[in-house]
Short mmCIF file of N, CA and C in Angstrom, two decimals:
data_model
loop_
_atom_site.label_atom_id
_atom_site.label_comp_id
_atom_site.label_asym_id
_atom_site.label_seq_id
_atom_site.Cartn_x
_atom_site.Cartn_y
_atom_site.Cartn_z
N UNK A 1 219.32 179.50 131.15
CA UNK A 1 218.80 179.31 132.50
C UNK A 1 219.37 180.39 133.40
N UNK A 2 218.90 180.66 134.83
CA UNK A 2 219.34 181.27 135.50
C UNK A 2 220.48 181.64 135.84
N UNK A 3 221.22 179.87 136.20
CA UNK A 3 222.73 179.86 136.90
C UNK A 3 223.25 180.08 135.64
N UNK A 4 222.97 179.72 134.00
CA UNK A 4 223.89 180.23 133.03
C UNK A 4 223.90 181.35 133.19
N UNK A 5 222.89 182.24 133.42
CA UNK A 5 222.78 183.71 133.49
C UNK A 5 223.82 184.76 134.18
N UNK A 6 224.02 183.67 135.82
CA UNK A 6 224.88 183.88 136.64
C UNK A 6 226.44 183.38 136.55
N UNK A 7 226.79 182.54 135.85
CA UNK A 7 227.88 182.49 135.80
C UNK A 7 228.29 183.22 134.45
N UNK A 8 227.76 183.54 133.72
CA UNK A 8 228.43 184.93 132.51
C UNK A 8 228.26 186.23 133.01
N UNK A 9 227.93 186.28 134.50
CA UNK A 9 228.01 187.85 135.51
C UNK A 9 227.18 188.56 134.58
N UNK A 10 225.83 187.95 133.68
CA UNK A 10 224.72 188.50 133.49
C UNK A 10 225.17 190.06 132.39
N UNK A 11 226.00 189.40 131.45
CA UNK A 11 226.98 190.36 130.37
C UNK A 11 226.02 189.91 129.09
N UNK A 12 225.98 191.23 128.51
CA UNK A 12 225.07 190.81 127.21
C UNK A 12 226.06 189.46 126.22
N UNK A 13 225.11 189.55 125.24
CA UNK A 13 225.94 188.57 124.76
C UNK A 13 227.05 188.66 123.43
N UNK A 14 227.96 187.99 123.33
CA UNK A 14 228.62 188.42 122.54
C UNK A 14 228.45 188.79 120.91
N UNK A 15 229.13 189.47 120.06
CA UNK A 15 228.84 189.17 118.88
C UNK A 15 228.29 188.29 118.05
N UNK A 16 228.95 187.06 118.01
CA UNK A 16 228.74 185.77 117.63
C UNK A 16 227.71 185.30 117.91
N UNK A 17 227.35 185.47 119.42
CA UNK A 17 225.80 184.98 119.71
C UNK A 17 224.64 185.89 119.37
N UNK A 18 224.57 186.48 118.22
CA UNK A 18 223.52 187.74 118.31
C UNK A 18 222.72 186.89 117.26
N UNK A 19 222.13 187.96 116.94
CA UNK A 19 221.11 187.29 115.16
C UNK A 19 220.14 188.23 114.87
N UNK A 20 220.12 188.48 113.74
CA UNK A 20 219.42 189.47 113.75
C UNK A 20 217.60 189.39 113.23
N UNK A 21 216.79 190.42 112.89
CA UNK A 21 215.55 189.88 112.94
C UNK A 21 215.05 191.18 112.04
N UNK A 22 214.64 190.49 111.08
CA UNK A 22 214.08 192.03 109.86
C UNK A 22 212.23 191.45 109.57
N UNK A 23 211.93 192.62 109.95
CA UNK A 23 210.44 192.14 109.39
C UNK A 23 210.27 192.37 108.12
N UNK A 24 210.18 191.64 107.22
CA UNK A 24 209.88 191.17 106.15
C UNK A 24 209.06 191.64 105.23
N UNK A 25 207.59 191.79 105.81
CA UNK A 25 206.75 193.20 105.54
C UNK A 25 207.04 194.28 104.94
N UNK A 26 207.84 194.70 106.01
CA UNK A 26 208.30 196.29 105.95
C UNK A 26 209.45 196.45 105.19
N UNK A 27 209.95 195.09 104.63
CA UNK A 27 211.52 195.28 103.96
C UNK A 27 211.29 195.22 102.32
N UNK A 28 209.88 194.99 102.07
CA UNK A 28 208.58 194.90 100.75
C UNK A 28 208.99 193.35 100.21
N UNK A 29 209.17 192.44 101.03
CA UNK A 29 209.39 190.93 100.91
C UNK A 29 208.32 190.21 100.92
N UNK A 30 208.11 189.38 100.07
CA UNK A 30 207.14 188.52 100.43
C UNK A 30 207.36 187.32 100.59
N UNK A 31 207.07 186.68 102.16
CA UNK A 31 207.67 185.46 102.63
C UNK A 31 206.43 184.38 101.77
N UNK A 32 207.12 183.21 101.53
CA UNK A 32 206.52 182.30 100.96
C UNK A 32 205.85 181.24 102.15
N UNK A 33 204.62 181.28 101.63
CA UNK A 33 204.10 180.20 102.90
C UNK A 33 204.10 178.46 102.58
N UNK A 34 204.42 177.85 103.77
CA UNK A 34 204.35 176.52 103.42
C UNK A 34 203.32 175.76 103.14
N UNK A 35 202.80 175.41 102.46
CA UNK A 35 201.70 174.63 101.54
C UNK A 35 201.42 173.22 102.00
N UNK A 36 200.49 172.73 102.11
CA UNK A 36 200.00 171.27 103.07
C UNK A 36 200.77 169.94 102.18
N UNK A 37 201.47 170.11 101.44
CA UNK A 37 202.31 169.33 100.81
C UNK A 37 203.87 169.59 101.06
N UNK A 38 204.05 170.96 101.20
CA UNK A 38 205.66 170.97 101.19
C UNK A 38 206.51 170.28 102.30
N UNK A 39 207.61 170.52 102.02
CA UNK A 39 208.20 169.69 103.58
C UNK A 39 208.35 170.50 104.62
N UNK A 40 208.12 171.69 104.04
CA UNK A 40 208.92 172.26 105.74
C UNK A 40 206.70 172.15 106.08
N UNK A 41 206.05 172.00 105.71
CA UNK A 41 204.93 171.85 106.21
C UNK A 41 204.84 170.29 107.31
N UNK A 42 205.33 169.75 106.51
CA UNK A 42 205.55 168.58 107.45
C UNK A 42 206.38 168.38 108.68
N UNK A 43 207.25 169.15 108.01
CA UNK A 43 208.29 169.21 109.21
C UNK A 43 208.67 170.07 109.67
N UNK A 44 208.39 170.88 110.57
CA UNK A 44 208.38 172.28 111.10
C UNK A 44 209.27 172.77 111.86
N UNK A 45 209.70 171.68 112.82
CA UNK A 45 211.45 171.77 113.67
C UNK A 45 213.15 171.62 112.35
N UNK A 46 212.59 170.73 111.84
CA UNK A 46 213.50 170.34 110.50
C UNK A 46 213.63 171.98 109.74
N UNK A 47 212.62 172.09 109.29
CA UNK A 47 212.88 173.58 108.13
C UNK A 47 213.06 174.54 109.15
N UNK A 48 212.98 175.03 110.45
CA UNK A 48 213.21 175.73 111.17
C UNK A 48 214.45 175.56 111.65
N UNK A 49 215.23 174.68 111.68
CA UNK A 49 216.16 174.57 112.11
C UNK A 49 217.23 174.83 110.65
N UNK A 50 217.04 174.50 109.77
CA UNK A 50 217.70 174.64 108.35
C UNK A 50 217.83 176.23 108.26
N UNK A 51 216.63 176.79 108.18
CA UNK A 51 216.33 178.30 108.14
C UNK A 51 217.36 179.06 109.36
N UNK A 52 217.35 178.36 110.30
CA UNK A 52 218.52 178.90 110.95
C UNK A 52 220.11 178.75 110.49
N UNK A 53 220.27 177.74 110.28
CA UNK A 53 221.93 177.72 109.55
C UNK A 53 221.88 178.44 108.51
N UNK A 54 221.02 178.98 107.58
CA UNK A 54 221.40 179.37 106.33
C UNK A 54 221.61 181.04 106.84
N UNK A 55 222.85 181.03 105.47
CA UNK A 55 223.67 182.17 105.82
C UNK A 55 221.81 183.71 105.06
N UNK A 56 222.13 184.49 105.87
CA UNK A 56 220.66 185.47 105.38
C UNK A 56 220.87 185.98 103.56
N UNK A 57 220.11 185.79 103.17
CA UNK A 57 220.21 186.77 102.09
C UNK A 57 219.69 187.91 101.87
N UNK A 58 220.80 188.88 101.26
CA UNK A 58 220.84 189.91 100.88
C UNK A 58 219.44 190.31 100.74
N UNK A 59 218.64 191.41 101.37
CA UNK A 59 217.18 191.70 100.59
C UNK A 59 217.44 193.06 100.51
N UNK A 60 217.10 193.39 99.35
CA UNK A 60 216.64 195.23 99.14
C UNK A 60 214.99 195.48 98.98
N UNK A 61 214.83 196.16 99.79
CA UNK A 61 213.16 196.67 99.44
C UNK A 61 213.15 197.58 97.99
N UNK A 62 212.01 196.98 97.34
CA UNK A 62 211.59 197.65 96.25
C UNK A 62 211.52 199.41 96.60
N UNK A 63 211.75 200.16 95.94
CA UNK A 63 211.88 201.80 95.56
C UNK A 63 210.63 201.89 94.90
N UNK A 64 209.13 202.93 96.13
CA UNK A 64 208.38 202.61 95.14
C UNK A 64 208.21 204.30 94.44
N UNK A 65 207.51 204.39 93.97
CA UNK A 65 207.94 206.11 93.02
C UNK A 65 206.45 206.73 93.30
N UNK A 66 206.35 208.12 93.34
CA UNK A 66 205.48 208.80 93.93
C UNK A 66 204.89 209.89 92.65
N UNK A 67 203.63 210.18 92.07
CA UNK A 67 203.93 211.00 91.54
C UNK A 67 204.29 212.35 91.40
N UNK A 68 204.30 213.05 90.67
CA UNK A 68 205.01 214.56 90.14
C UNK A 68 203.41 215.30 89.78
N UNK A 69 203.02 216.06 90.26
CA UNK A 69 201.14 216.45 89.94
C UNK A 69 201.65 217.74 88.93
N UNK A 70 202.51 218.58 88.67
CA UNK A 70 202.94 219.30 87.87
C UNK A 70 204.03 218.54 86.69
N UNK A 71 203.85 217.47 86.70
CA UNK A 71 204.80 216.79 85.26
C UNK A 71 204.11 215.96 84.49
N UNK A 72 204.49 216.08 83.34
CA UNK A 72 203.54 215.09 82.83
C UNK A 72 204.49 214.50 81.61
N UNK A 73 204.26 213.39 80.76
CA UNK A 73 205.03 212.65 79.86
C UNK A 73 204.36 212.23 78.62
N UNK A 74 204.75 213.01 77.54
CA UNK A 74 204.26 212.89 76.48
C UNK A 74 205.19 212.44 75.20
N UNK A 75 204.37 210.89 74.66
CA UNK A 75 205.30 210.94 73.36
C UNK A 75 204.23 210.07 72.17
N UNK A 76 204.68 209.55 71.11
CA UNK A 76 206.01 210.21 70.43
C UNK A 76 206.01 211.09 69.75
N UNK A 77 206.86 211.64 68.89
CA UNK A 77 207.44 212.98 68.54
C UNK A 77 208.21 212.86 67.39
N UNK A 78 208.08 213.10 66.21
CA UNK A 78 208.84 213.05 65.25
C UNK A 78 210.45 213.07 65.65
N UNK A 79 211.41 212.61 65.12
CA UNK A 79 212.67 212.81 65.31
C UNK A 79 213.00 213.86 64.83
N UNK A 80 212.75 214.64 63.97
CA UNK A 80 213.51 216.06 63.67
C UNK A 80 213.10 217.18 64.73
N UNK A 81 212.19 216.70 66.13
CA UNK A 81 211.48 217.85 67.16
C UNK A 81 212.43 217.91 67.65
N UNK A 82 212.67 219.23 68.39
CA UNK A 82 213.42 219.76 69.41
C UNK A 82 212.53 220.27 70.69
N UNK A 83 213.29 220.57 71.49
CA UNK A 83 212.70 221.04 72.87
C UNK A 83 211.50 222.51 72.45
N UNK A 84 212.02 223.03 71.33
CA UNK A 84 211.43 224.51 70.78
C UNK A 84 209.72 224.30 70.31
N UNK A 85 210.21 223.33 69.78
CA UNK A 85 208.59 222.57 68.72
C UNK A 85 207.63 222.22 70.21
N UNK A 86 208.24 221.23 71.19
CA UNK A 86 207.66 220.81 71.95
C UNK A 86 206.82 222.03 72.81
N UNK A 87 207.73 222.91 73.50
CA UNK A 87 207.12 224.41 74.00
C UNK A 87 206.43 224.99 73.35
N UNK A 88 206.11 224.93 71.95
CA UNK A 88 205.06 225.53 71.03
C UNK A 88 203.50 224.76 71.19
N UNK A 89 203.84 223.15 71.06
CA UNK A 89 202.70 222.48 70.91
C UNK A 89 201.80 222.75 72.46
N UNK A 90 202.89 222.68 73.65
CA UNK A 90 202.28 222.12 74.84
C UNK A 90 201.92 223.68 75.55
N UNK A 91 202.93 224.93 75.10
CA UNK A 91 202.56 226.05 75.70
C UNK A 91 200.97 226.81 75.92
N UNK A 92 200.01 226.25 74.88
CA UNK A 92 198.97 226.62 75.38
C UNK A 92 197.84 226.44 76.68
N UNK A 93 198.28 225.23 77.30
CA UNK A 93 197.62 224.99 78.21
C UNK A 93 198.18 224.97 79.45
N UNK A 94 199.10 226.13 79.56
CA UNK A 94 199.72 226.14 80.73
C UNK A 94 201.54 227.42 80.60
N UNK A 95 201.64 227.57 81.80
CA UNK A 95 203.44 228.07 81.94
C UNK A 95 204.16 227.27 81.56
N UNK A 96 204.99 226.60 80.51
CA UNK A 96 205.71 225.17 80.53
C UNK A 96 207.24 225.71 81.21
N UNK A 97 206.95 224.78 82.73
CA UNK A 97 208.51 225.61 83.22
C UNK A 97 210.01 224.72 82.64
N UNK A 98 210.10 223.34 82.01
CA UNK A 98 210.98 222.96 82.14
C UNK A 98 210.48 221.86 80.70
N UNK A 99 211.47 221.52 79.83
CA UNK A 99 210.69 220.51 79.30
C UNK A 99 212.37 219.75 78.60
N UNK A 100 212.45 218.12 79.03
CA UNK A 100 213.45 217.32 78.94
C UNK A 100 213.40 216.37 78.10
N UNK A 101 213.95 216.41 76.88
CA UNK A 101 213.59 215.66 75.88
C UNK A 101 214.12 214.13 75.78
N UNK A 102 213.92 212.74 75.26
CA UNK A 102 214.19 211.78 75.39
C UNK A 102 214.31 210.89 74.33
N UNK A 103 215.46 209.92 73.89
CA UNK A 103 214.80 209.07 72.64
C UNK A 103 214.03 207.77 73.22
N UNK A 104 213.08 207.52 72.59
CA UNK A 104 212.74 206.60 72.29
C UNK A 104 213.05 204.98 71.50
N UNK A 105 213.03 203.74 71.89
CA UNK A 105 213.54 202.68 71.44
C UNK A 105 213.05 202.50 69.66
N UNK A 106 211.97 203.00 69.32
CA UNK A 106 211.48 203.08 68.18
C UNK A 106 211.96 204.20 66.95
N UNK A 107 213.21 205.11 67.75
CA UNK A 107 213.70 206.05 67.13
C UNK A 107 213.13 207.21 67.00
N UNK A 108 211.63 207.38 67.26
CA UNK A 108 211.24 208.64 67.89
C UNK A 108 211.39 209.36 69.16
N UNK A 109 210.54 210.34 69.62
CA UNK A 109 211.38 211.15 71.02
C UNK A 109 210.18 211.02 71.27
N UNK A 110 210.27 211.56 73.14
CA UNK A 110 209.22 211.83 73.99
C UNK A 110 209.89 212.96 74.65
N UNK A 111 208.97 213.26 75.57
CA UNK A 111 209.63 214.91 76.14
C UNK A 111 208.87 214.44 77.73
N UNK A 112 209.54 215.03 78.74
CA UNK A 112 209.10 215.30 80.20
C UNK A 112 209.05 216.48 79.68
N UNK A 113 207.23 217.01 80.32
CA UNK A 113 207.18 218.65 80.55
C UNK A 113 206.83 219.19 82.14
N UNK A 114 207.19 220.15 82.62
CA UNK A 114 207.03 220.35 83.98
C UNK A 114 206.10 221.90 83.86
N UNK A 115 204.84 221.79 84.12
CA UNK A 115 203.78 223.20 84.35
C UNK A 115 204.18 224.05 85.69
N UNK A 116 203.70 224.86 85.84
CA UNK A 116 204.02 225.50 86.79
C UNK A 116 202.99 225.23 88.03
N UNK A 117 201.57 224.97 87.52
CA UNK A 117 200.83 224.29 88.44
C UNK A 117 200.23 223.09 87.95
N UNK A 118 199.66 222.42 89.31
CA UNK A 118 198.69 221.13 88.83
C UNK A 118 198.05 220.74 87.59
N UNK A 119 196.70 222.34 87.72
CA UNK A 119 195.87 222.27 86.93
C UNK A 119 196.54 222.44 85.38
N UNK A 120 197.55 222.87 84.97
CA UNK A 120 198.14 223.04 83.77
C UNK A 120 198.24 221.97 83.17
N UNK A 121 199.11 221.18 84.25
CA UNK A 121 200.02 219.67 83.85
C UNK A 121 198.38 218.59 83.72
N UNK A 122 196.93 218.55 84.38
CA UNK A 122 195.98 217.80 84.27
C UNK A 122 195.31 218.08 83.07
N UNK A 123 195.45 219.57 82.57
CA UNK A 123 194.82 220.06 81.62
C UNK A 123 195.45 220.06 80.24
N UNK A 124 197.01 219.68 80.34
CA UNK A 124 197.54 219.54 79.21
C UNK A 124 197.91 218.05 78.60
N UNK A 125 197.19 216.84 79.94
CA UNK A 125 197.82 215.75 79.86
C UNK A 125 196.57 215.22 79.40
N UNK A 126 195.00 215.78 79.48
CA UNK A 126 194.07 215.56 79.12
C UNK A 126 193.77 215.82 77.53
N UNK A 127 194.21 216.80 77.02
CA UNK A 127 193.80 217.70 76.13
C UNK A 127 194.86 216.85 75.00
N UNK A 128 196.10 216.46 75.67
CA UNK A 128 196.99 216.11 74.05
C UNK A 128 197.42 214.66 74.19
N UNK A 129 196.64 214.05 75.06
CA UNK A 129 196.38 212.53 75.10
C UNK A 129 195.47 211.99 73.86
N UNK A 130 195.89 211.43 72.82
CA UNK A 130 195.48 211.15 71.21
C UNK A 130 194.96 211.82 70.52
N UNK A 131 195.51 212.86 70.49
CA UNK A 131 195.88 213.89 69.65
C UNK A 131 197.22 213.15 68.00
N UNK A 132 196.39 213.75 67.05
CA UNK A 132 197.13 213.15 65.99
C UNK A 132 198.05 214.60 65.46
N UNK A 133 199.32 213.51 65.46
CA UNK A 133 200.53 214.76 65.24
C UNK A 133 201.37 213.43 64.47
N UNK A 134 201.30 213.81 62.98
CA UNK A 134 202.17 213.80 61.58
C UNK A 134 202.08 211.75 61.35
N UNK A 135 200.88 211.29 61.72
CA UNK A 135 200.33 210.18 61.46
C UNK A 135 200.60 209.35 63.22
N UNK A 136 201.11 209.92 64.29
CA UNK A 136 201.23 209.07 65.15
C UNK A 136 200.03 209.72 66.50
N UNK A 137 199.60 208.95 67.05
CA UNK A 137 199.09 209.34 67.89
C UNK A 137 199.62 209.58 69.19
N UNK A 138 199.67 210.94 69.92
CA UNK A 138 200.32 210.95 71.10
C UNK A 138 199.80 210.19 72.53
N UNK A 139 200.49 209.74 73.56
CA UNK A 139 199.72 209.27 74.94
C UNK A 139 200.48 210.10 75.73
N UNK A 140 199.80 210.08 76.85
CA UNK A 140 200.46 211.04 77.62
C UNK A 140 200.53 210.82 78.85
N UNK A 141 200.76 210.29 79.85
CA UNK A 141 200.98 210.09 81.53
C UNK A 141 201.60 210.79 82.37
N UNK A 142 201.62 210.78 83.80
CA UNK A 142 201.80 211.19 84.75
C UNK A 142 203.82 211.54 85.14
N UNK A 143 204.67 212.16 85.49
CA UNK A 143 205.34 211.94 85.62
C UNK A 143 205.68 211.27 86.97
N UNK A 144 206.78 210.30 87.21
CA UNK A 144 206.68 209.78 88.67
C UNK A 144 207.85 209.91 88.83
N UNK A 145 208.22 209.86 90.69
CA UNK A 145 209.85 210.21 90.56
C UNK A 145 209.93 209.07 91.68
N UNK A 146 211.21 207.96 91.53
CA UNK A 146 210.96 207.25 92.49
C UNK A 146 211.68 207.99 94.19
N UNK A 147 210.61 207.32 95.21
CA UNK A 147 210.79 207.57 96.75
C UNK A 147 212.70 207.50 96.95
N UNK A 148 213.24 208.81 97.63
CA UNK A 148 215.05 208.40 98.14
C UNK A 148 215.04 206.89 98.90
N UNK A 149 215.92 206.64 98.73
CA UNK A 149 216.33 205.06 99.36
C UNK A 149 216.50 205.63 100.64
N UNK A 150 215.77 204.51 101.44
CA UNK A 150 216.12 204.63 102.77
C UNK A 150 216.91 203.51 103.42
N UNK A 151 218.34 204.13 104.24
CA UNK A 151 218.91 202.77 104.95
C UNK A 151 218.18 202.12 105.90
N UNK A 152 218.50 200.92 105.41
CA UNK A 152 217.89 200.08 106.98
C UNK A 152 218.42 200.66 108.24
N UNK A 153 218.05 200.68 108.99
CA UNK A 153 218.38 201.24 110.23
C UNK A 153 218.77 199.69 111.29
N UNK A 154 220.25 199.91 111.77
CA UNK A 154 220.41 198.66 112.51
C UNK A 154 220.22 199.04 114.17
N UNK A 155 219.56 198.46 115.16
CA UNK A 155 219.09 198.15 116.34
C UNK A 155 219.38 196.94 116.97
N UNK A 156 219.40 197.01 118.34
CA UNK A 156 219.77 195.63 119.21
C UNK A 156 218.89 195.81 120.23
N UNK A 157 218.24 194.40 120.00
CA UNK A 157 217.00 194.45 121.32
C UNK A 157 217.62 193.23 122.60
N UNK A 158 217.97 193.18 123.49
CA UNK A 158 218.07 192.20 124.62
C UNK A 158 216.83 191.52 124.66
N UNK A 159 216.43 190.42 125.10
CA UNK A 159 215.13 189.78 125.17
C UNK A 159 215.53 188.70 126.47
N UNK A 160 215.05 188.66 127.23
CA UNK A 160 215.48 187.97 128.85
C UNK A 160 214.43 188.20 129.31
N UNK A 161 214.11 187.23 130.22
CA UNK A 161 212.95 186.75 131.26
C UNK A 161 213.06 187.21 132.34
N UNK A 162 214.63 187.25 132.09
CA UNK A 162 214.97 187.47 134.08
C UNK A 162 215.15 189.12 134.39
N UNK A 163 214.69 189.27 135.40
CA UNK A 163 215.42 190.79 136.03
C UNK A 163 216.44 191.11 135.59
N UNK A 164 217.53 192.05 135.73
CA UNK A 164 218.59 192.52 136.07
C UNK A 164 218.89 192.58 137.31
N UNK A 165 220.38 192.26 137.26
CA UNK A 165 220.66 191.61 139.07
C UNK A 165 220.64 193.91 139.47
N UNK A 166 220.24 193.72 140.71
CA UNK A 166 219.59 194.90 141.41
C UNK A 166 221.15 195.13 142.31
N UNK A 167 221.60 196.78 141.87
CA UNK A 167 222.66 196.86 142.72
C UNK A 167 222.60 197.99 143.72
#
């Protein structure tokens, strides 16, 4: 109220009284809605008021990954291949600037290759996508790199009805 306003000489408020407010949306959360059966459907002051005592939990937004238009990911690969074999097979359809080899859970390898342009990496991901190499068939996809984490950014908004006393 007002006169509370006036007798705290109109001082923000303290720590303790703050709270904070994350939109949910934007934090890649998805709030659960109350359903014409649940209780907080029934009871809307009750679960609102609960939702307030509870201590917040921790949320991290999902990291979502963007792709790489010059990388591409090709496997599998016999286990005796090296990075050398791989630059032989994939060098024709392109500059191969970089190529990072990987095992596989099945005990074969896959390789990240990096073209020097687009059209290399579309043209080489097209061309040796089931392609038969020593009874296995290769697949081949896009490379993706996930988005840097971004911190939440913390802010304090005042929210009051009243003026500021005018000096």
């Amino acid at each position: 109220t007002a006169q509370e306003k006036r007798l705290a000489n109109f001082e923000p408020p303290k720590e303790s009284e703050r709270f904070w407010l994350r939109i949910a949306s934007e934090a890649g959360v998805t709030v659960p809605q109350a359903g014409a059966g649940s209780p907080q459907a029934s009871q809307p002051l009750a679960a609102a008021g609960a939702l307030a005592t509870q201590a917040p939990a921790e949320v991290t937004a999902p990291r979502r990954s963007r792709p790489i238009p010059t990388g591409i990911v090709v496997s599998p690969f016999p286990v005796e291949w090296a990075e050398g074999d791989v630059r032989t097979l994939t060098g024709p359809y392109g500059k191969v600037v970089k190529v990072r080899m990987m095992s596989l859970a099945s005990g074969l390898k896959g390789a990240y290759i990096d073209y020097a342009t687009e059209a290399e990496a579309s043209a080489a991901r097209t061309g040796l996508h089931g392609l038969s190499l020593m009874g296995n068939r290769l697949r081949t996809g896009q490379q993706e790199q996930l988005e840097a984490f971004r911190a939440t950014q913390r802010f304090v908004v005042f929210v009051d009805e009243l003026a500021p006393p005018s000096t």
